[in-house]
Short mmCIF file of C-alpha atoms in Angstrom, two decimals:
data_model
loop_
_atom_site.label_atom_id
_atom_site.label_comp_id
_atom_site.label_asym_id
_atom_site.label_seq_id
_atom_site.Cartn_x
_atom_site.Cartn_y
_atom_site.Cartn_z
CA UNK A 2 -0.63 9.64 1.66
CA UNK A 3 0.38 7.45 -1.31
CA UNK A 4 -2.76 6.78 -3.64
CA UNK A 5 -2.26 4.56 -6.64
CA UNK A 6 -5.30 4.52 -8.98
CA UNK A 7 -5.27 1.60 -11.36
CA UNK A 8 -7.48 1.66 -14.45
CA UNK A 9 -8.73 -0.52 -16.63
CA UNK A 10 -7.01 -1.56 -20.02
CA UNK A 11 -4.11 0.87 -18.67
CA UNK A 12 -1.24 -0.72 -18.99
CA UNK A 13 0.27 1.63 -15.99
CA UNK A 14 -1.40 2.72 -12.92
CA UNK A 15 -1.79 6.81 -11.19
CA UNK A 16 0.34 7.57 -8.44
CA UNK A 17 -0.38 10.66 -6.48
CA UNK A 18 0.62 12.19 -3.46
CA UNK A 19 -2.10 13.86 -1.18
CA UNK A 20 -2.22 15.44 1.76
CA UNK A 21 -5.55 14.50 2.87
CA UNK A 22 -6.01 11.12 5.53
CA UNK A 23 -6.78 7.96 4.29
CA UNK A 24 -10.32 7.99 5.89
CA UNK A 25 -10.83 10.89 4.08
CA UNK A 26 -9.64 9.62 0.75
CA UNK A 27 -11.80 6.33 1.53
CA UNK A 28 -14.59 8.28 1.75
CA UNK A 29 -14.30 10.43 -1.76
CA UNK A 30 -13.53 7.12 -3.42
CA UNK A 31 -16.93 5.52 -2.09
CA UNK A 32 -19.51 8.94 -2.67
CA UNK A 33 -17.87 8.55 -6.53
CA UNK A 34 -18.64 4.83 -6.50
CA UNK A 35 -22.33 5.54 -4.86
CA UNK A 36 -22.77 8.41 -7.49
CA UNK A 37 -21.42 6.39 -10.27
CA UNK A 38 -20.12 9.72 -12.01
CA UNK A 39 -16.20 10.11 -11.65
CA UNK A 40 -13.73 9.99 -9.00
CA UNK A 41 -11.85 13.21 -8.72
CA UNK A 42 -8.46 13.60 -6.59
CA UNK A 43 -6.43 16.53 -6.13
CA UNK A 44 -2.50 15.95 -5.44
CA UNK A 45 -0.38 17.91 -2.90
CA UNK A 46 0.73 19.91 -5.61
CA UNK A 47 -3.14 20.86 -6.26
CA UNK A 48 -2.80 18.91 -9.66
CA UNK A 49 -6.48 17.43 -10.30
CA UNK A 50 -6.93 13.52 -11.22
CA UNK A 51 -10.33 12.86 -12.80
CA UNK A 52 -11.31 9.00 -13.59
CA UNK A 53 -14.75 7.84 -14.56
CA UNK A 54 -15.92 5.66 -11.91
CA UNK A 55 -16.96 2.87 -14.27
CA UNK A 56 -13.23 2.55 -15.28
CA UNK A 57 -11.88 1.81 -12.33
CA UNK A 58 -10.02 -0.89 -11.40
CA UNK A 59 -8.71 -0.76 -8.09
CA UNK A 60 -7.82 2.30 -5.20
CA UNK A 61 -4.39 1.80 -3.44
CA UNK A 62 -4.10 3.74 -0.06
CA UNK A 63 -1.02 3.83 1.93
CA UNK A 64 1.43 5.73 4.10
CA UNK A 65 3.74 7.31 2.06
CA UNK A 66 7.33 5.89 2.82
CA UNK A 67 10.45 8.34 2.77
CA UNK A 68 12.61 7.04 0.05
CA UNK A 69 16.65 5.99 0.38
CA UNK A 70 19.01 8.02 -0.99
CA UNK A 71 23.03 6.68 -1.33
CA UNK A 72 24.27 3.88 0.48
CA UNK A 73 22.56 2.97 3.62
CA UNK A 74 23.13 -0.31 5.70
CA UNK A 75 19.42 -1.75 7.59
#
């Protein structure tokens, strides 16, 4: 899964890669929202991403799409 975390007065937004589902990183993102602490992400790489909740602007959750390399014709 693709997650892009976007954060306000950043002028650039997270990207991460994850290996959890998307229910399951739905469901992180709303207990930190509920709890009002931070929302805390850990990358397929099993880097950690820490944002406090009340600087959040906006979770991104989608498939991650295999990216072209070269020439290719669609």
């Amino acid at each position: 899964m693709e997650v892009k975390i976007g954060v306000q007065f950043a002028p650039r937004e997270l990207v991460m890669e994850s290996a959890q589902s998307p229910a399951e990183i739905e469901q992180i993102v709303t207990d930190a929202i509920a709890g009002e602490g931070t929302l805390s992400l850990t990358d397929e790489k099993g880097r950690r991403i820490i944002v406090p909740v009340n600087k959040l602007a906006y979770v991104e959750i989608a498939e991650a799409s295999p990216r072209a390399v070269g020439f290719t014709v669609r």
